[in-house]
XYZ file of C-alpha atoms in Angstrom:
565
model
C 18.163 -6.169 8.049
C 15.294 -5.105 10.253
C 16.490 -1.491 9.895
C 16.086 -1.753 6.135
C 12.468 -2.932 6.354
C 11.674 -0.410 9.087
C 13.019 2.428 6.951
C 10.794 1.333 4.070
C 7.774 1.604 6.354
C 8.644 5.048 7.672
C 9.364 6.225 4.116
C 5.838 5.401 2.920
C 6.193 1.815 1.687
C 3.288 -0.199 3.045
C 3.692 -3.499 1.178
C 6.572 -5.762 0.135
C 6.009 -8.315 -2.630
C 8.504 -11.047 -1.803
C 10.130 -14.077 -3.411
C 12.684 -15.249 -0.868
C 15.815 -17.353 -1.356
C 19.017 -18.579 0.273
C 20.398 -15.019 0.388
C 17.623 -13.940 2.763
C 18.068 -15.664 6.172
C 18.424 -12.297 7.920
C 15.443 -10.906 6.047
C 13.301 -13.861 7.093
C 14.339 -13.306 10.713
C 13.533 -9.607 10.395
C 10.130 -10.294 8.852
C 9.149 -12.684 11.631
C 10.410 -10.333 14.339
C 8.586 -7.371 12.852
C 5.308 -9.242 12.493
C 5.451 -10.396 16.104
C 6.649 -7.181 17.755
C 4.902 -4.473 15.713
C 2.153 -6.120 13.642
C 0.245 -2.870 13.083
C 3.303 -0.877 12.006
C 5.071 -3.466 9.862
C 4.871 -3.484 6.035
C 2.524 -6.119 4.667
C 4.380 -9.069 3.112
C 2.828 -10.669 0.005
C 4.356 -13.967 -1.150
C 4.653 -14.091 -4.949
C 5.901 -17.348 -6.539
C 6.517 -15.456 -9.809
C 8.724 -12.355 -9.891
C 6.748 -10.832 -12.774
C 3.641 -11.090 -10.597
C 5.486 -9.379 -7.744
C 6.800 -6.423 -9.713
C 3.540 -5.981 -11.642
C 1.546 -5.876 -8.401
C 3.978 -3.370 -6.905
C 3.841 -1.350 -10.138
C 0.099 -0.760 -10.043
C -0.146 -0.505 -6.271
C 2.370 2.364 -6.470
C 0.564 4.046 -9.372
C -2.808 3.951 -7.636
C -1.622 5.087 -4.189
C 1.103 7.481 -5.309
C 3.493 5.764 -2.863
C 6.419 3.499 -3.826
C 6.117 -0.175 -2.956
C 8.842 -2.794 -2.507
C 9.862 -6.008 -4.246
C 12.319 -8.497 -2.727
C 13.965 -11.090 -4.998
C 17.013 -13.324 -4.682
C 20.460 -12.964 -6.263
C 21.053 -12.847 -10.024
C 18.396 -15.354 -11.068
C 15.649 -13.564 -9.181
C 16.775 -10.237 -10.592
C 16.687 -11.644 -14.127
C 13.219 -13.067 -13.525
C 11.847 -9.546 -13.038
C 12.022 -9.540 -16.835
C 9.736 -7.177 -18.671
C 8.390 -5.875 -15.366
C 11.477 -3.718 -14.811
C 11.029 -2.305 -18.328
C 7.384 -1.505 -17.590
C 8.224 0.324 -14.374
C 11.017 2.266 -16.068
C 9.061 3.359 -19.137
C 5.882 3.861 -17.109
C 7.724 6.069 -14.569
C 6.612 4.024 -11.545
C 8.473 4.278 -8.204
C 9.384 0.774 -7.002
C 12.048 -0.165 -4.450
C 13.696 -3.466 -5.467
C 15.995 -5.329 -3.104
C 18.042 -8.417 -3.910
C 20.639 -10.364 -2.034
C 24.152 -11.012 -3.328
C 26.147 -14.200 -2.900
C 28.123 -14.216 0.345
C 31.590 -12.696 -0.063
C 33.278 -15.123 2.336
C 33.424 -18.891 2.025
C 35.053 -20.281 5.158
C 32.873 -19.026 7.992
C 34.832 -15.810 8.526
C 31.624 -13.826 9.177
C 28.006 -14.594 10.002
C 26.254 -15.208 6.698
C 29.268 -16.831 5.021
C 28.682 -19.386 2.274
C 26.943 -22.550 3.406
C 25.304 -23.938 0.274
C 26.371 -25.289 -3.107
C 24.501 -22.572 -5.012
C 26.543 -19.813 -3.375
C 29.391 -20.475 -5.798
C 27.121 -20.458 -8.851
C 25.004 -17.330 -8.367
C 27.690 -14.653 -8.396
C 27.969 -12.768 -11.708
C 30.697 -10.163 -12.093
C 28.196 -7.321 -11.766
C 24.713 -8.353 -10.645
C 23.484 -4.757 -10.511
C 24.281 -4.349 -14.218
C 21.326 -6.636 -15.020
C 18.915 -3.785 -14.217
C 21.123 -0.674 -14.105
C 19.927 0.846 -17.384
C 16.290 0.576 -16.269
C 16.718 2.097 -12.800
C 16.870 5.667 -11.538
C 19.350 4.566 -8.872
C 21.395 1.421 -8.226
C 23.263 0.866 -4.984
C 24.537 -1.613 -2.416
C 24.572 -2.008 1.347
C 28.290 -2.308 2.072
C 27.804 -1.927 5.805
C 24.783 -2.105 8.033
C 25.680 1.256 9.548
C 24.192 3.290 6.698
C 21.338 1.025 5.605
C 18.695 3.612 6.464
C 20.529 6.345 4.560
C 20.942 4.135 1.498
C 17.245 3.176 1.453
C 16.171 6.790 1.931
C 18.452 8.050 -0.832
C 17.194 5.380 -3.224
C 13.606 6.372 -2.487
C 14.451 10.014 -3.155
C 15.419 9.003 -6.684
C 12.386 6.737 -7.078
C 10.015 9.557 -6.098
C 11.666 12.412 -8.007
C 10.341 13.075 -11.516
C 10.851 11.300 -13.793
C 9.968 8.628 -11.252
C 11.025 5.024 -11.670
C 12.415 1.848 -10.097
C 15.510 1.697 -7.894
C 17.608 -1.356 -7.014
C 19.667 -2.139 -3.911
C 21.677 -5.301 -3.247
C 23.617 -6.705 -0.279
C 25.583 -9.774 0.727
C 24.430 -12.083 3.531
C 27.324 -10.906 5.718
C 26.161 -7.284 5.641
C 22.561 -8.283 6.259
C 23.648 -10.323 9.286
C 25.506 -7.455 10.994
C 24.485 -6.743 14.582
C 23.795 -3.032 15.098
C 22.630 -0.621 17.751
C 19.313 1.030 16.853
C 19.531 4.430 15.213
C 17.011 6.745 13.613
C 16.742 9.174 10.725
C 14.615 12.283 10.508
C 12.619 11.034 7.558
C 11.275 14.503 6.741
C 14.831 15.419 5.725
C 14.845 12.764 3.002
C 12.013 14.022 0.827
C 12.228 13.789 -3.002
C 12.818 16.819 -5.194
C 9.589 18.780 -5.496
C 7.919 19.643 -8.814
C 9.187 22.651 -10.730
C 7.041 25.318 -12.366
C 7.331 27.069 -15.703
C 9.130 30.426 -15.640
C 6.770 33.366 -16.043
C 7.955 34.224 -19.541
C 7.276 30.647 -20.666
C 3.749 30.745 -19.257
C 3.055 33.932 -21.225
C 4.630 32.631 -24.446
C 2.769 29.287 -24.463
C -0.571 30.797 -23.463
C -0.423 33.635 -26.011
C 0.651 31.339 -28.846
C -2.207 28.919 -28.138
C -4.783 31.694 -28.002
C -3.565 33.290 -31.250
C -3.312 30.012 -33.134
C -5.847 29.069 -35.778
C -5.526 25.331 -35.114
C -3.969 24.847 -31.654
C -3.257 21.300 -30.522
C -2.171 19.674 -27.253
C -0.456 16.285 -27.526
C 0.103 14.306 -24.335
C 0.819 10.767 -23.271
C 0.761 10.210 -19.504
C -0.093 13.467 -17.725
C -3.230 11.842 -16.289
C -0.956 9.988 -13.868
C -1.656 12.984 -11.635
C -5.395 12.657 -11.023
C -5.756 16.419 -10.581
C -4.773 17.078 -14.166
C -7.919 16.135 -16.153
C -9.960 18.906 -14.585
C -7.140 21.395 -15.179
C -6.939 20.491 -18.859
C -10.702 20.877 -19.289
C -10.423 24.406 -17.886
C -7.608 25.212 -20.325
C -9.441 23.709 -23.295
C -12.495 25.825 -22.571
C -10.375 28.995 -22.544
C -8.675 28.448 -25.928
C -10.972 28.661 -28.985
C -10.719 25.712 -31.350
C -8.158 23.752 -29.333
C -7.892 19.989 -29.710
C -6.356 17.436 -27.356
C -4.673 14.262 -28.623
C -3.498 11.359 -26.421
C -0.649 9.276 -27.830
C -0.068 7.112 -24.757
C -3.359 5.918 -23.351
C -1.723 4.760 -20.127
C -3.912 6.950 -17.909
C -7.298 8.672 -18.220
C -6.556 12.359 -18.582
C -9.528 14.149 -20.153
C -13.301 13.541 -20.489
C -13.962 11.666 -23.685
C -17.222 13.527 -24.241
C -15.477 16.922 -24.437
C -15.644 18.633 -27.806
C -11.865 19.213 -27.800
C -11.111 15.496 -27.906
C -9.036 14.038 -30.706
C -9.036 10.632 -29.036
C -6.384 8.090 -28.223
C -4.131 6.911 -31.039
C -0.563 5.670 -30.793
C 1.026 8.816 -32.287
C -0.506 8.207 -35.732
C -3.349 10.743 -35.733
C -3.582 13.185 -38.658
C -4.229 16.191 -36.390
C -0.481 16.756 -35.881
C -0.123 17.586 -39.599
C -2.840 20.250 -39.439
C -1.903 22.254 -36.327
C -0.092 25.586 -36.429
C 0.791 25.550 -32.691
C 1.463 22.332 -30.760
C 1.993 22.004 -27.021
C 3.562 18.629 -26.171
C 2.901 17.676 -22.529
C 4.298 14.645 -20.707
C 4.657 12.686 -23.921
C 7.357 10.315 -25.148
C 6.211 9.886 -28.773
C 4.027 12.788 -30.001
C 4.000 11.643 -33.640
C 5.722 9.194 -35.979
C 8.058 11.174 -38.268
C 7.498 9.048 -41.384
C 3.714 9.217 -41.005
C 2.467 12.475 -39.545
C 5.166 15.040 -38.709
C 3.974 18.634 -38.291
C 4.966 21.001 -41.140
C 8.327 22.303 -39.914
C 8.029 25.631 -41.689
C 4.669 26.696 -40.233
C 4.138 24.867 -36.907
C 5.399 26.277 -33.608
C 6.122 23.481 -31.121
C 6.563 23.768 -27.347
C 7.444 20.857 -25.072
C 6.805 20.632 -21.311
C 7.764 17.425 -19.508
C 9.459 16.108 -16.388
C 12.019 14.638 -18.807
C 11.795 16.708 -22.019
C 15.016 15.245 -23.463
C 13.825 11.647 -23.011
C 17.046 10.637 -21.290
C 16.029 6.959 -21.177
C 15.487 6.868 -24.969
C 18.746 6.979 -27.005
C 17.097 7.917 -30.334
C 14.517 10.673 -29.845
C 14.762 13.628 -32.228
C 11.331 15.252 -31.986
C 11.806 18.974 -32.664
C 10.571 21.820 -30.471
C 11.160 25.556 -30.527
C 11.408 25.638 -26.739
C 11.509 22.955 -24.024
C 10.989 23.185 -20.282
C 11.561 20.642 -17.545
C 8.474 21.226 -15.441
C 5.393 19.633 -13.919
C 2.460 19.554 -16.347
C -1.088 20.646 -15.532
C -2.768 19.167 -18.519
C -4.067 15.848 -19.672
C -5.202 13.595 -22.468
C -8.330 11.987 -23.855
C -9.084 8.656 -25.512
C -11.488 8.643 -28.404
C -12.523 9.662 -31.892
C -15.991 10.969 -32.772
C -18.892 9.446 -30.866
C -20.849 8.901 -34.063
C -18.117 6.708 -35.552
C -17.769 4.789 -32.287
C -21.500 4.178 -31.926
C -21.816 2.902 -35.491
C -19.480 -0.007 -34.726
C -21.585 -1.487 -31.913
C -23.946 -4.428 -32.523
C -26.023 -5.201 -29.443
C -28.577 -7.808 -30.468
C -28.749 -10.611 -27.898
C -27.647 -13.151 -30.499
C -24.834 -11.015 -31.950
C -21.376 -12.475 -31.513
C -18.852 -10.578 -29.436
C -16.203 -8.221 -30.773
C -14.080 -5.504 -29.223
C -16.700 -2.817 -29.918
C -19.655 -4.430 -28.160
C -17.470 -5.828 -25.362
C -16.177 -2.318 -24.623
C -19.686 -0.854 -24.814
C -21.082 -3.444 -22.400
C -18.199 -2.998 -19.953
C -18.862 0.748 -19.904
C -22.582 0.372 -19.286
C -22.601 -2.591 -16.891
C -19.489 -1.837 -14.794
C -20.140 1.692 -13.589
C -17.698 3.196 -11.089
C -14.987 0.717 -12.075
C -11.269 0.956 -12.740
C -10.057 -0.863 -15.848
C -6.540 -2.327 -16.069
C -6.140 -2.695 -19.823
C -3.672 -4.964 -21.628
C -5.517 -5.553 -24.874
C -2.642 -4.660 -27.285
C -4.274 -4.504 -30.743
C -7.717 -3.949 -29.205
C -6.687 -1.194 -26.760
C -7.569 1.763 -28.970
C -11.042 0.460 -29.781
C -11.656 -0.339 -26.109
C -10.708 3.236 -25.235
C -13.192 4.526 -27.808
C -15.995 2.425 -26.336
C -15.246 2.833 -22.633
C -15.163 6.642 -23.046
C -13.667 7.219 -19.616
C -14.514 10.620 -18.142
C -12.709 10.250 -14.799
C -9.577 8.456 -13.577
C -10.326 4.807 -14.187
C -8.340 3.654 -17.231
C -4.872 2.270 -16.563
C -2.522 0.550 -18.918
C 1.095 -0.322 -18.559
C 2.779 2.607 -20.288
C 5.516 0.154 -21.331
C 5.535 -2.729 -23.803
C 6.261 -5.801 -21.648
C 3.288 -8.096 -22.074
C 1.886 -10.038 -19.128
C 1.840 -6.924 -16.923
C -1.857 -6.876 -16.112
C -2.014 -10.311 -14.441
C -0.286 -8.933 -11.370
C -0.958 -5.248 -11.993
C -4.736 -5.541 -11.638
C -4.211 -7.055 -8.192
C -1.975 -4.134 -7.297
C -4.687 -1.726 -8.452
C -7.256 -3.401 -6.191
C -4.877 -3.335 -3.222
C -4.038 0.300 -3.848
C -7.682 1.334 -3.986
C -8.400 -0.599 -0.797
C -5.676 1.348 0.966
C -6.985 4.658 -0.389
C -10.447 3.797 0.920
C -8.988 3.092 4.347
C -7.512 6.594 4.280
C -10.941 8.020 3.508
C -10.488 8.355 -0.252
C -12.725 7.131 -3.051
C -12.456 3.500 -4.074
C -14.207 2.146 -7.196
C -16.758 -0.616 -6.743
C -14.839 -2.975 -8.977
C -11.437 -3.432 -10.642
C -11.649 -5.072 -14.050
C -8.646 -6.507 -15.875
C -9.215 -6.602 -19.636
C -6.484 -8.671 -21.278
C -5.849 -10.366 -24.598
C -5.407 -14.129 -24.478
C -1.834 -13.860 -25.740
C -0.845 -11.398 -23.012
C -2.702 -13.438 -20.394
C -0.675 -16.557 -21.219
C 2.681 -14.769 -21.213
C 3.179 -14.130 -17.506
C 2.212 -16.997 -15.244
C -1.566 -16.430 -15.099
C -2.012 -19.275 -12.621
C 0.388 -17.557 -10.214
C -1.559 -14.288 -10.257
C -4.848 -16.165 -9.838
C -3.389 -18.104 -6.912
C -2.140 -14.912 -5.235
C -5.582 -13.309 -5.683
C -7.220 -16.318 -4.043
C -4.720 -16.665 -1.203
C -4.886 -12.992 -0.218
C -8.560 -12.508 -1.144
C -7.982 -9.741 -3.697
C -11.249 -9.666 -5.669
C -11.074 -8.513 -9.281
C -12.940 -9.287 -12.487
C -10.758 -10.549 -15.331
C -12.095 -10.398 -18.888
C -9.945 -12.417 -21.309
C -10.396 -11.364 -24.934
C -10.024 -14.725 -26.632
C -9.262 -14.404 -30.334
C -6.981 -17.442 -30.479
C -3.683 -15.788 -31.253
C -1.251 -12.883 -31.250
C -2.492 -10.263 -33.719
C 0.221 -7.629 -33.199
C 2.990 -9.512 -35.096
C 0.634 -10.029 -38.046
C -0.242 -6.322 -38.067
C 3.474 -5.474 -38.130
C 4.058 -7.864 -41.030
C 1.223 -6.262 -43.030
C 2.659 -2.772 -42.496
C 6.142 -3.776 -43.676
C 5.006 -6.215 -46.420
C 1.493 -5.065 -47.413
C 1.563 -7.297 -50.493
C 3.614 -10.077 -48.932
C 2.811 -13.692 -48.198
C 1.423 -12.708 -44.798
C -1.619 -11.132 -46.466
C -3.064 -14.560 -47.275
C -1.420 -16.571 -44.479
C -3.292 -18.216 -41.636
C -2.301 -17.701 -38.008
C -0.906 -21.243 -38.050
C 1.366 -20.439 -40.988
C 2.569 -17.273 -39.265
C 3.136 -19.134 -35.983
C 0.902 -16.683 -34.103
C -1.943 -19.102 -33.349
C -2.849 -20.055 -29.783
C -5.262 -22.766 -30.832
C -6.407 -25.099 -29.426
C -7.556 -22.398 -27.004
C -6.988 -23.212 -23.321
C -10.039 -23.176 -21.107
C -9.155 -20.044 -19.167
C -12.356 -20.214 -17.111
C -11.411 -23.659 -15.803
C -7.815 -22.522 -15.283
C -9.020 -19.683 -13.053
C -11.017 -22.006 -10.817
C -8.251 -24.588 -10.658
C -5.506 -22.052 -9.847
C -7.650 -20.601 -7.063
C -7.965 -24.014 -5.435
C -11.511 -24.937 -6.444
C -12.849 -28.481 -6.505
C -12.919 -28.606 -10.298
C -12.142 -32.150 -11.422
C -13.030 -33.766 -8.079
C -16.790 -33.341 -7.789
C -17.597 -34.134 -11.395
C -21.221 -34.705 -10.562
C -21.772 -31.294 -9.009
C -23.811 -28.681 -10.803
C -22.620 -25.336 -12.120
C -24.468 -23.738 -9.250
C -22.286 -25.649 -6.796
C -19.149 -24.287 -8.454
C -20.306 -20.681 -7.927
C -19.847 -21.138 -4.188
C -16.035 -21.170 -4.435
C -13.886 -18.050 -4.180
C -13.214 -17.962 -7.943
C -15.709 -18.531 -10.750
C -14.865 -18.843 -14.439
C -17.339 -18.345 -17.294
C -17.068 -18.608 -21.100
C -19.270 -16.362 -23.290
C -19.758 -15.888 -27.047
C -22.794 -13.632 -27.477
C -23.996 -10.247 -26.276
C -26.722 -11.841 -24.148
C -24.245 -14.182 -22.450
C -21.835 -11.336 -21.650
C -24.666 -9.187 -20.265
C -25.655 -11.982 -17.895
C -22.030 -12.575 -16.861
C -21.431 -8.880 -16.130
C -24.604 -8.683 -14.059
C -23.324 -11.623 -12.035
C -19.901 -9.960 -11.694
C -21.465 -6.841 -10.195
C -22.775 -8.953 -7.334
C -19.982 -11.484 -6.999
C -16.960 -9.174 -7.227
C -18.244 -5.763 -6.131
C -20.633 -6.865 -3.365
C -19.475 -10.299 -2.178
C -15.748 -9.641 -2.660
C -15.003 -12.825 -4.634
C -13.005 -13.321 -7.820
C -14.359 -13.945 -11.311
C -12.944 -14.539 -14.790
C -14.937 -14.174 -18.013
C -13.468 -15.641 -21.200
C -15.007 -13.697 -24.083
C -14.693 -15.377 -27.482
C -14.337 -12.972 -30.398
């Protein structure tokens, strides 16, 4: 098993997020041996009690660093517990190497690693790999220890080849326990497939059509994943008269919000697609919603460039295009509507109560040089309008599995720390902005505990509106005159009231003395690693953000702000 972990390290994986079980005796031995014998060249091991925390941390660590990271879980139950995280990595095109043990294949001591525990007869489904197969770019198994390195390297080739995504390898205890002679691979012979370029005739056709168009439009969704792309798209926009850029994904910052070409970030429901005569679709899964805003088929020329232009992971996807190319994109997206409309929504009097508009505005102005991990669901579009990101610094899941940001924000911080160690730029602060419903969905106490244990300082801002708003919005769209129009959150079963005290939860999960020193002052509580605050007004949030700039960015300690809306 040591060869497996060693191969991960030589292939670029620097961290393994682990949740170990009875299928991992050989892995535990390998981890201990590696830490003792080569501590400076051994992947970092992060213990994660929750699998969704593990895969979410690996997800964002990989996205920030550009290098795949590893997750280790146990047998079928651990694989199932990856839950929505495997969906997020798949849809978000994130390279993650996932390893899981299988139940031993022998039961009477025939081989080292044979069954020794009651659970070994209960954790063997007919096809464990099928649990995640449809979400992975590659699924495999170690059937002998003699080609472990080759299997890991091949899996990582798939993970790192566009469209990138998770891969999954499994093995029985007997295979993991095999004794082997050391052997080596030339890792430079196991590189992923490189990016492909547009053919010359396609470059000419797309460029000439855009220049000749009266109302040219670029629609994109995730091209900002490559941090070089925003600048390239600005250069293109300034060469094409009257061009507009529309972001339908919002999962990465791709274009300066202040640019005149911006059409903002909307989830494929912007009117601009009905007005354009030439549309270039770049790295985009859902450019428009056919029943709402399809381009006029008789007058609009549509071109599609993507690493996966046929959307092979999406069974129903019939968006038309006159020509498609599988190629690497050099363009990006933006996130806002007109600045005048955005500014008119902000109320900044000290006594004004908080809403998404003034929260976003204050985050932008108080948390300069920050990266935002956003999981605000119904508030995400408004936050994008107010944050007005003009450089890489906005990240959201790209998928739809809620609870992602609890672990993902930690992965972002870890990734930026590693980039800084390599001499790259690291933001002063990583800020998780999450709705209360999403925050509750994925073991928030686990993520807070991991942050405290491994000293991963982030600022978490919980948008506390006391319920899930997305289901109610869906009901209003389908039944605009239905009973839901006058129903309370309690009637619709979307209420989260009474609201938990998330500020106290943060301090408790991080191991503070909350509840023991009841006579201590608030000032005493600020000395712990984690501090939680609850705010309702603009003045209170201003003060909290000023404190966060010192506590998180300078002192390297955690903080959670619960913002009531």
